[in-house]
Amino acid sequence: MFKFPPKRRCNVLDERIEYILAGEGNATVVLINGSGGPIEGWHRVFEPLTGFATVFAYNRPGLGGSGPPAAPQTGARMVAVLRAALAEVELAPPYVLVGHSLGGLIANLFARQHPQEVAAVVLLEATAPEDIATLSQHEGALHRHLGSLLRWISPPHVHAETEHLPATVAELEAAPGFPAIPLRVVTGGRPVMAWATPPAALAARRVHQQALAGLSPLGTQLIASRSGHFPQFSEPQLVVSVIEALAGLPPEPAEGRSNSTEGADMQVRRIVANIATAEPARAEAFYRDLLGLELLMDHGWIRTYGSEQPMGVQLSIAAEGGSGTAVPDLSIEVDDLDVALARMLAAGIAIEYGPAIEPWGVRRFYVRDPFGRLLNILQHL
């Protein structure tokens, strides 16, 4: 069982803040909890993160060993306290901000107000500003009853962050635009209490999550397909890999960002195959269930499947597919061809070629996906 490093405390802006600090690395990762979530909510990702970064996690006023809030906890106040705490413990920017749930509002506002201090942002099942008003309009009777019951059992502090959400949203609306920095929005693929949530509310939140990814031209949404509201619990490896990828990026210049390409260098980082279809959802049974790819992004009109395996950038230009076969639309390398073949046969998918051992050192077979694309499934020998 992982044990957190000893908790420490600092006093900043009349607030008593409890925090933990560990790890070494060129990147500084700042973990921002959701509402009511203590430091312990990061227990499955904290230790792996310290393997490549300096990691700071803290309890906002009113949580854990932090003192009660000394002032209304609006977004601007929470950003100011966080910046003061980081300065107090001598952690210099730039930071990789990781905000979960309501913590996403803080990360969002921090990046807008202080773009020169932020290298990248990760939003985990984050609250979007639009959620505050829109989702309350679609709130079901069960949610309202539970909310009222909780407030009756444990009345919130007058300065609590949940009591000042409209002010936080107003501060976000008045803030400068989100900077052009790397942004990853990790959305759970299994909404919590979906059975008790009106379809309109679920649809609104999907739109809001997609909009978060669009805040930056360097933004991407990833679907944590096995997660609800806490990807850091259910898919910690995914969360760590997302943060590690951003932590390893070279820092952008803090000032003077320009669109000019004069004297600039460029490398191809990824090549993505695009398959045209009117029914993207039909890919699920084939590419996820049979080939084991994860659903990384879902905008409705496009679905992206992928793997956490590191891959090189390759593009093949061919006159034929080898051994007298047609040129396949996609070549997919697997680590066990027999398992892939057995899955295809069990699903009743016709094998159009092979399995065959080829003179260039691969064993492979051809099948067609649900959209008629010819796939070359292969394993290197």
Tab-separated table of C-alpha atoms in Angstrom:
chain	number	residue	atom	x	y	z
A	1	MET	CA	0.000	0.000	0.000
A	2	PHE	CA	1.464	3.349	-1.055
A	3	LYS	CA	2.120	5.848	1.735
A	4	PHE	CA	2.101	9.541	0.970
A	5	PRO	CA	5.103	11.597	2.052
A	6	PRO	CA	4.641	13.561	5.282
A	7	LYS	CA	2.136	16.366	5.044
A	8	ARG	CA	3.354	19.885	5.636
A	9	ARG	CA	1.637	23.215	6.179
A	10	CYS	CA	2.219	26.763	5.115
A	11	ASN	CA	0.417	30.040	5.757
A	12	VAL	CA	-0.355	32.229	2.760
A	13	LEU	CA	-2.858	35.061	2.256
A	14	ASP	CA	-4.384	34.391	5.703
A	15	GLU	CA	-5.049	30.756	4.737
A	16	ARG	CA	-3.492	27.689	6.353
A	17	ILE	CA	-2.698	25.199	3.582
A	18	GLU	CA	-1.798	21.531	3.970
A	19	TYR	CA	0.334	20.071	1.170
A	20	ILE	CA	2.689	17.309	0.123
A	21	LEU	CA	5.722	17.638	-2.116
A	22	ALA	CA	7.832	14.859	-3.593
A	23	GLY	CA	9.760	13.734	-6.635
A	24	GLU	CA	12.422	15.208	-8.841
A	25	GLY	CA	12.391	16.192	-12.468
A	26	ASN	CA	12.456	19.076	-14.878
A	27	ALA	CA	8.654	19.329	-14.829
A	28	THR	CA	6.573	20.513	-11.885
A	29	VAL	CA	3.143	18.870	-11.727
A	30	VAL	CA	0.467	20.575	-9.619
A	31	LEU	CA	-2.507	18.391	-8.622
A	32	ILE	CA	-5.740	20.325	-8.004
A	33	ASN	CA	-8.459	18.319	-6.238
A	34	GLY	CA	-12.145	18.304	-7.005
A	35	SER	CA	-14.605	19.825	-4.544
A	36	GLY	CA	-14.473	18.002	-1.216
A	37	GLY	CA	-11.668	15.777	-2.469
A	38	PRO	CA	-8.599	15.518	-0.228
A	39	ILE	CA	-4.982	14.877	-1.183
A	40	GLU	CA	-5.605	11.151	-0.769
A	41	GLY	CA	-7.687	11.211	-3.945
A	42	TRP	CA	-4.416	11.082	-5.910
A	43	HIS	CA	-3.144	7.914	-4.206
A	44	ARG	CA	-3.017	5.781	-7.377
A	45	VAL	CA	-1.104	8.301	-9.486
A	46	PHE	CA	1.040	10.266	-7.031
A	47	GLU	CA	3.933	7.808	-6.685
A	48	PRO	CA	4.274	7.094	-10.461
A	49	LEU	CA	4.258	10.831	-11.162
A	50	THR	CA	7.169	11.398	-8.778
A	51	GLY	CA	9.269	9.125	-10.967
A	52	PHE	CA	9.624	11.832	-13.630
A	53	ALA	CA	8.432	15.108	-12.052
A	54	THR	CA	8.316	17.213	-8.928
A	55	VAL	CA	4.753	16.800	-7.691
A	56	PHE	CA	2.783	19.185	-5.480
A	57	ALA	CA	-0.653	18.301	-4.085
A	58	TYR	CA	-2.616	20.273	-1.528
A	59	ASN	CA	-5.882	20.621	0.342
A	60	ARG	CA	-7.780	23.828	-0.277
A	61	PRO	CA	-9.183	25.711	2.742
A	62	GLY	CA	-11.774	23.641	4.541
A	63	LEU	CA	-10.304	20.273	3.521
A	64	GLY	CA	-8.107	17.864	5.472
A	65	GLY	CA	-5.534	19.611	7.619
A	66	SER	CA	-6.003	22.990	5.940
A	67	GLY	CA	-7.741	25.678	7.947
A	68	PRO	CA	-11.269	26.937	7.351
A	69	PRO	CA	-11.568	29.439	4.499
A	70	ALA	CA	-10.698	32.971	5.570
A	71	ALA	CA	-12.378	34.611	2.577
A	72	PRO	CA	-14.944	33.701	-0.109
A	73	GLN	CA	-13.425	30.936	-2.206
A	74	THR	CA	-14.004	32.305	-5.678
A	75	GLY	CA	-11.888	31.129	-8.581
A	76	ALA	CA	-9.615	34.163	-8.410
A	77	ARG	CA	-9.099	33.663	-4.680
A	78	MET	CA	-8.266	29.976	-5.133
A	79	VAL	CA	-5.801	30.757	-7.927
A	80	ALA	CA	-4.136	33.438	-5.782
A	81	VAL	CA	-3.803	31.075	-2.810
A	82	LEU	CA	-2.376	28.313	-4.982
A	83	ARG	CA	0.193	30.648	-6.562
A	84	ALA	CA	1.178	31.952	-3.127
A	85	ALA	CA	1.577	28.403	-1.808
A	86	LEU	CA	3.753	27.416	-4.762
A	87	ALA	CA	5.937	30.456	-4.191
A	88	GLU	CA	6.111	29.720	-0.465
A	89	VAL	CA	7.472	26.211	-1.084
A	90	GLU	CA	9.842	27.603	-3.729
A	91	LEU	CA	8.423	25.832	-6.757
A	92	ALA	CA	9.150	27.989	-9.770
A	93	PRO	CA	7.017	27.958	-12.910
A	94	PRO	CA	6.199	26.763	-15.481
A	95	TYR	CA	3.732	24.214	-14.125
A	96	VAL	CA	1.772	21.304	-15.543
A	97	LEU	CA	-1.638	21.897	-13.942
A	98	VAL	CA	-3.838	18.835	-13.393
A	99	GLY	CA	-7.381	19.708	-12.333
A	100	HIS	CA	-10.029	17.146	-11.393
A	101	SER	CA	-13.736	18.035	-11.392
A	102	LEU	CA	-14.167	21.488	-9.822
A	103	GLY	CA	-10.382	21.749	-9.746
A	104	GLY	CA	-10.650	22.105	-13.508
A	105	LEU	CA	-12.184	25.564	-13.046
A	106	ILE	CA	-9.126	26.587	-11.020
A	107	ALA	CA	-6.678	25.232	-13.604
A	108	ASN	CA	-8.676	26.905	-16.382
A	109	LEU	CA	-8.607	30.311	-14.682
A	110	PHE	CA	-4.954	29.960	-13.599
A	111	ALA	CA	-3.878	29.352	-17.212
A	112	ARG	CA	-5.875	32.348	-18.472
A	113	GLN	CA	-4.639	34.756	-15.813
A	114	HIS	CA	-0.995	33.593	-15.759
A	115	PRO	CA	-0.204	31.913	-19.102
A	116	GLN	CA	3.512	32.593	-18.697
A	117	GLU	CA	3.510	30.291	-15.650
A	118	VAL	CA	1.774	27.297	-17.248
A	119	ALA	CA	3.474	24.724	-19.497
A	120	ALA	CA	0.412	22.517	-20.008
A	121	VAL	CA	-2.990	21.666	-18.530
A	122	VAL	CA	-4.699	18.314	-17.925
A	123	LEU	CA	-8.423	18.388	-17.131
A	124	LEU	CA	-9.738	15.172	-15.541
A	125	GLU	CA	-13.521	14.881	-15.716
A	126	ALA	CA	-13.349	18.627	-15.226
A	127	THR	CA	-16.185	21.012	-14.542
A	128	ALA	CA	-16.764	23.350	-17.463
A	129	PRO	CA	-18.061	26.862	-16.732
A	130	GLU	CA	-21.185	26.029	-18.730
A	131	ASP	CA	-21.902	23.063	-16.461
A	132	ILE	CA	-22.778	25.324	-13.526
A	133	ALA	CA	-25.848	26.862	-15.114
A	134	THR	CA	-26.854	24.326	-17.755
A	135	LEU	CA	-26.680	21.157	-15.712
A	136	SER	CA	-28.633	22.660	-12.814
A	137	GLN	CA	-31.467	23.331	-15.248
A	138	HIS	CA	-31.605	19.630	-16.127
A	139	GLU	CA	-31.051	18.394	-12.575
A	140	GLY	CA	-33.315	15.480	-11.763
A	141	ALA	CA	-35.463	15.160	-8.654
A	142	LEU	CA	-33.141	12.560	-7.122
A	143	HIS	CA	-30.094	14.799	-7.502
A	144	ARG	CA	-31.953	17.768	-5.994
A	145	HIS	CA	-33.144	15.671	-3.051
A	146	LEU	CA	-29.674	14.279	-2.366
A	147	GLY	CA	-28.164	17.769	-2.604
A	148	SER	CA	-30.674	19.191	-0.150
A	149	LEU	CA	-30.145	16.286	2.219
A	150	LEU	CA	-26.370	16.737	2.209
A	151	ARG	CA	-26.665	20.474	2.877
A	152	TRP	CA	-29.021	19.757	5.782
A	153	ILE	CA	-26.693	17.119	7.260
A	154	SER	CA	-23.521	19.159	6.724
A	155	PRO	CA	-24.197	22.853	6.030
A	156	PRO	CA	-21.393	24.387	3.927
A	157	HIS	CA	-19.145	27.128	5.259
A	158	VAL	CA	-20.250	30.592	4.178
A	159	HIS	CA	-16.943	31.008	2.323
A	160	ALA	CA	-16.938	27.494	0.779
A	161	GLU	CA	-16.029	27.247	-2.900
A	162	THR	CA	-19.348	25.611	-3.771
A	163	GLU	CA	-21.160	28.694	-2.431
A	164	HIS	CA	-19.345	30.988	-4.856
A	165	LEU	CA	-19.490	29.123	-8.149
A	166	PRO	CA	-21.427	31.887	-9.985
A	167	ALA	CA	-18.654	34.331	-9.068
A	168	THR	CA	-16.039	31.863	-10.318
A	169	VAL	CA	-17.858	31.487	-13.637
A	170	ALA	CA	-18.068	35.286	-13.953
A	171	GLU	CA	-14.308	35.533	-13.346
A	172	LEU	CA	-13.660	32.983	-16.086
A	173	GLU	CA	-15.888	34.899	-18.490
A	174	ALA	CA	-14.029	38.137	-17.731
A	175	ALA	CA	-10.565	36.561	-17.961
A	176	PRO	CA	-8.359	36.594	-21.077
A	177	GLY	CA	-8.702	33.723	-23.526
A	178	PHE	CA	-7.136	30.344	-22.815
A	179	PRO	CA	-3.509	30.317	-24.003
A	180	ALA	CA	-2.201	28.250	-26.913
A	181	ILE	CA	-0.588	25.604	-24.734
A	182	PRO	CA	-0.878	21.792	-24.686
A	183	LEU	CA	-4.235	20.793	-23.190
A	184	ARG	CA	-5.623	17.312	-22.546
A	185	VAL	CA	-9.233	16.737	-21.517
A	186	VAL	CA	-9.785	13.252	-20.061
A	187	THR	CA	-13.492	12.379	-19.999
A	188	GLY	CA	-14.944	9.300	-18.329
A	189	GLY	CA	-16.761	7.028	-20.751
A	190	ARG	CA	-19.195	5.808	-18.087
A	191	PRO	CA	-21.100	8.782	-16.609
A	192	VAL	CA	-21.865	8.406	-12.905
A	193	MET	CA	-25.552	7.756	-12.126
A	194	ALA	CA	-26.417	7.936	-15.818
A	195	TRP	CA	-29.615	6.035	-15.030
A	196	ALA	CA	-30.810	8.904	-12.819
A	197	THR	CA	-29.571	11.741	-15.026
A	198	PRO	CA	-31.833	13.280	-17.691
A	199	PRO	CA	-30.557	12.577	-21.235
A	200	ALA	CA	-30.440	16.331	-21.909
A	201	ALA	CA	-27.985	16.796	-19.033
A	202	LEU	CA	-25.751	13.973	-20.279
A	203	ALA	CA	-25.796	15.424	-23.789
A	204	ALA	CA	-24.976	18.911	-22.494
A	205	ARG	CA	-22.019	17.648	-20.539
A	206	ARG	CA	-20.638	15.788	-23.558
A	207	VAL	CA	-20.775	19.023	-25.532
A	208	HIS	CA	-19.108	20.930	-22.703
A	209	GLN	CA	-16.275	18.386	-22.463
A	210	GLN	CA	-15.630	18.680	-26.174
A	211	ALA	CA	-15.653	22.468	-25.862
A	212	LEU	CA	-12.999	22.310	-23.136
A	213	ALA	CA	-10.659	20.516	-25.530
A	214	GLY	CA	-11.298	23.286	-28.050
A	215	LEU	CA	-10.053	26.004	-25.704
A	216	SER	CA	-6.531	25.581	-27.077
A	217	PRO	CA	-5.410	24.848	-30.629
A	218	LEU	CA	-3.185	22.265	-28.941
A	219	GLY	CA	-6.117	20.674	-27.103
A	220	THR	CA	-7.217	17.032	-27.364
A	221	GLN	CA	-10.001	15.076	-25.687
A	222	LEU	CA	-9.383	11.505	-24.558
A	223	ILE	CA	-12.117	9.109	-23.455
A	224	ALA	CA	-11.291	7.010	-20.386
A	225	SER	CA	-13.568	4.194	-21.508
A	226	ARG	CA	-13.514	2.266	-18.205
A	227	SER	CA	-13.989	5.293	-15.968
A	228	GLY	CA	-16.753	7.320	-14.433
A	229	HIS	CA	-15.934	10.574	-12.634
A	230	PHE	CA	-12.546	9.448	-11.262
A	231	PRO	CA	-10.155	8.308	-14.029
A	232	GLN	CA	-7.284	8.659	-11.554
A	233	PHE	CA	-8.882	5.774	-9.601
A	234	SER	CA	-10.049	3.469	-12.400
A	235	GLU	CA	-7.425	4.140	-15.082
A	236	PRO	CA	-4.382	5.536	-13.257
A	237	GLN	CA	-1.949	4.362	-15.941
A	238	LEU	CA	-3.817	6.363	-18.575
A	239	VAL	CA	-3.769	9.486	-16.396
A	240	VAL	CA	-0.058	9.088	-15.616
A	241	SER	CA	0.806	8.545	-19.281
A	242	VAL	CA	-1.095	11.672	-20.324
A	243	ILE	CA	0.697	13.779	-17.716
A	244	GLU	CA	4.088	12.222	-18.497
A	245	ALA	CA	3.699	12.993	-22.202
A	246	LEU	CA	3.049	16.654	-21.426
A	247	ALA	CA	5.770	16.828	-18.798
A	248	GLY	CA	8.266	15.651	-21.391
A	249	LEU	CA	7.416	18.340	-23.941
A	250	PRO	CA	9.946	21.146	-24.382
A	251	PRO	CA	8.639	24.327	-22.741
A	252	GLU	CA	7.038	26.950	-24.961
A	253	PRO	CA	8.446	30.482	-24.769
A	254	ALA	CA	6.634	32.311	-21.979
A	255	GLU	CA	6.303	35.489	-24.023
A	256	GLY	CA	6.260	36.541	-27.610
A	257	ARG	CA	4.470	33.500	-29.013
A	258	SER	CA	4.186	33.885	-32.772
A	259	ASN	CA	2.628	32.076	-35.717
A	260	SER	CA	5.680	32.847	-37.851
A	261	THR	CA	7.454	29.788	-39.326
A	262	GLU	CA	10.646	31.619	-40.242
A	263	GLY	CA	13.626	29.686	-38.944
A	264	ALA	CA	11.339	27.138	-37.276
A	265	ASP	CA	11.860	23.384	-37.191
A	266	MET	CA	9.052	20.858	-37.625
A	267	GLN	CA	8.723	17.128	-37.072
A	268	VAL	CA	5.860	14.774	-37.831
A	269	ARG	CA	4.691	13.474	-34.454
A	270	ARG	CA	1.836	11.208	-35.511
A	271	ILE	CA	0.038	9.850	-38.551
A	272	VAL	CA	-3.629	8.983	-38.106
A	273	ALA	CA	-5.617	6.816	-40.495
A	274	ASN	CA	-9.066	8.231	-41.265
A	275	ILE	CA	-11.849	5.917	-42.433
A	276	ALA	CA	-14.910	7.575	-43.956
A	277	THR	CA	-18.266	6.218	-42.769
A	278	ALA	CA	-21.721	7.489	-41.897
A	279	GLU	CA	-21.781	5.242	-38.807
A	280	PRO	CA	-18.623	5.665	-36.679
A	281	ALA	CA	-20.192	3.689	-33.811
A	282	ARG	CA	-19.967	0.499	-35.876
A	283	ALA	CA	-16.215	0.516	-35.275
A	284	GLU	CA	-16.687	-0.406	-31.604
A	285	ALA	CA	-17.197	-4.163	-31.967
A	286	PHE	CA	-14.317	-4.584	-34.404
A	287	TYR	CA	-11.570	-2.206	-33.374
A	288	ARG	CA	-12.164	-2.281	-29.611
A	289	ASP	CA	-13.646	-5.725	-28.916
A	290	LEU	CA	-11.645	-7.724	-31.467
A	291	LEU	CA	-8.395	-5.761	-31.752
A	292	GLY	CA	-8.318	-4.416	-28.185
A	293	LEU	CA	-7.880	-0.737	-29.033
A	294	GLU	CA	-9.044	1.866	-26.524
A	295	LEU	CA	-11.575	4.554	-27.402
A	296	LEU	CA	-9.455	7.706	-27.044
A	297	MET	CA	-11.826	10.324	-28.422
A	298	ASP	CA	-15.515	10.466	-29.281
A	299	HIS	CA	-17.105	13.551	-30.802
A	300	GLY	CA	-20.025	11.628	-32.253
A	301	TRP	CA	-19.064	12.347	-35.866
A	302	ILE	CA	-15.582	10.905	-35.302
A	303	ARG	CA	-14.202	8.202	-33.037
A	304	THR	CA	-10.487	7.667	-32.520
A	305	TYR	CA	-9.151	4.350	-31.261
A	306	GLY	CA	-5.601	3.788	-30.123
A	307	SER	CA	-3.132	2.116	-27.823
A	308	GLU	CA	-0.761	3.310	-25.110
A	309	GLN	CA	2.049	1.407	-26.855
A	310	PRO	CA	4.793	3.729	-28.172
A	311	MET	CA	4.830	3.710	-31.974
A	312	GLY	CA	7.063	5.118	-34.658
A	313	VAL	CA	5.783	7.377	-37.400
A	314	GLN	CA	5.495	5.362	-40.635
A	315	LEU	CA	3.846	5.801	-44.027
A	316	SER	CA	3.998	3.016	-46.613
A	317	ILE	CA	3.639	3.668	-50.357
A	318	ALA	CA	3.093	0.418	-52.279
A	319	ALA	CA	2.365	-0.885	-55.773
A	320	GLU	CA	1.008	-4.143	-54.324
A	321	GLY	CA	0.484	-5.797	-50.977
A	322	GLY	CA	3.250	-8.379	-51.420
A	323	SER	CA	2.941	-12.013	-52.521
A	324	GLY	CA	0.554	-10.902	-55.248
A	325	THR	CA	-2.028	-9.433	-52.862
A	326	ALA	CA	-3.884	-6.134	-53.063
A	327	VAL	CA	-2.510	-3.125	-51.207
A	328	PRO	CA	-4.231	-3.091	-47.788
A	329	ASP	CA	-5.799	0.107	-46.477
A	330	LEU	CA	-4.273	-0.421	-43.025
A	331	SER	CA	-1.517	-2.590	-41.578
A	332	ILE	CA	-1.964	-3.441	-37.905
A	333	GLU	CA	0.858	-5.157	-36.035
A	334	VAL	CA	-0.129	-7.312	-33.041
A	335	ASP	CA	1.914	-9.220	-30.480
A	336	ASP	CA	-0.007	-12.507	-30.892
A	337	LEU	CA	-1.356	-13.241	-34.364
A	338	ASP	CA	-3.022	-16.493	-33.286
A	339	VAL	CA	-5.206	-14.687	-30.743
A	340	ALA	CA	-6.197	-12.073	-33.322
A	341	LEU	CA	-6.995	-14.799	-35.861
A	342	ALA	CA	-9.082	-16.757	-33.350
A	343	ARG	CA	-11.112	-13.642	-32.489
A	344	MET	CA	-11.830	-12.929	-36.143
A	345	LEU	CA	-12.936	-16.508	-36.819
A	346	ALA	CA	-15.110	-16.586	-33.706
A	347	ALA	CA	-16.797	-13.377	-34.868
A	348	GLY	CA	-17.530	-14.936	-38.264
A	349	ILE	CA	-15.241	-12.553	-40.164
A	350	ALA	CA	-13.922	-13.967	-43.435
A	351	ILE	CA	-10.173	-14.331	-43.825
A	352	GLU	CA	-9.357	-12.994	-47.298
A	353	TYR	CA	-5.689	-14.044	-47.312
A	354	GLY	CA	-3.499	-16.200	-45.114
A	355	PRO	CA	-2.465	-16.754	-42.473
A	356	ALA	CA	0.849	-16.856	-44.295
A	357	ILE	CA	4.537	-16.540	-43.462
A	358	GLU	CA	6.126	-13.995	-45.795
A	359	PRO	CA	9.771	-13.910	-46.949
A	360	TRP	CA	10.265	-10.422	-45.454
A	361	GLY	CA	9.858	-11.777	-41.934
A	362	VAL	CA	6.213	-11.433	-40.998
A	363	ARG	CA	3.252	-13.738	-40.500
A	364	ARG	CA	-0.065	-12.169	-41.466
A	365	PHE	CA	-3.630	-12.437	-42.706
A	366	TYR	CA	-6.103	-10.121	-44.425
A	367	VAL	CA	-9.627	-9.275	-43.261
A	368	ARG	CA	-12.085	-6.474	-43.948
A	369	ASP	CA	-13.405	-4.184	-41.226
A	370	PRO	CA	-17.121	-3.252	-40.937
A	371	PHE	CA	-16.570	-0.469	-43.482
A	372	GLY	CA	-15.050	-2.694	-46.162
A	373	ARG	CA	-11.470	-1.550	-45.608
A	374	LEU	CA	-8.840	-4.212	-46.267
A	375	LEU	CA	-6.665	-4.790	-43.194
A	376	ASN	CA	-3.278	-6.448	-43.039
A	377	ILE	CA	-3.011	-8.009	-39.545
A	378	LEU	CA	0.595	-8.999	-38.932
A	379	GLN	CA	3.189	-10.170	-36.435
A	380	HIS	CA	6.935	-9.872	-36.964
A	381	LEU	CA	8.828	-13.140	-36.667
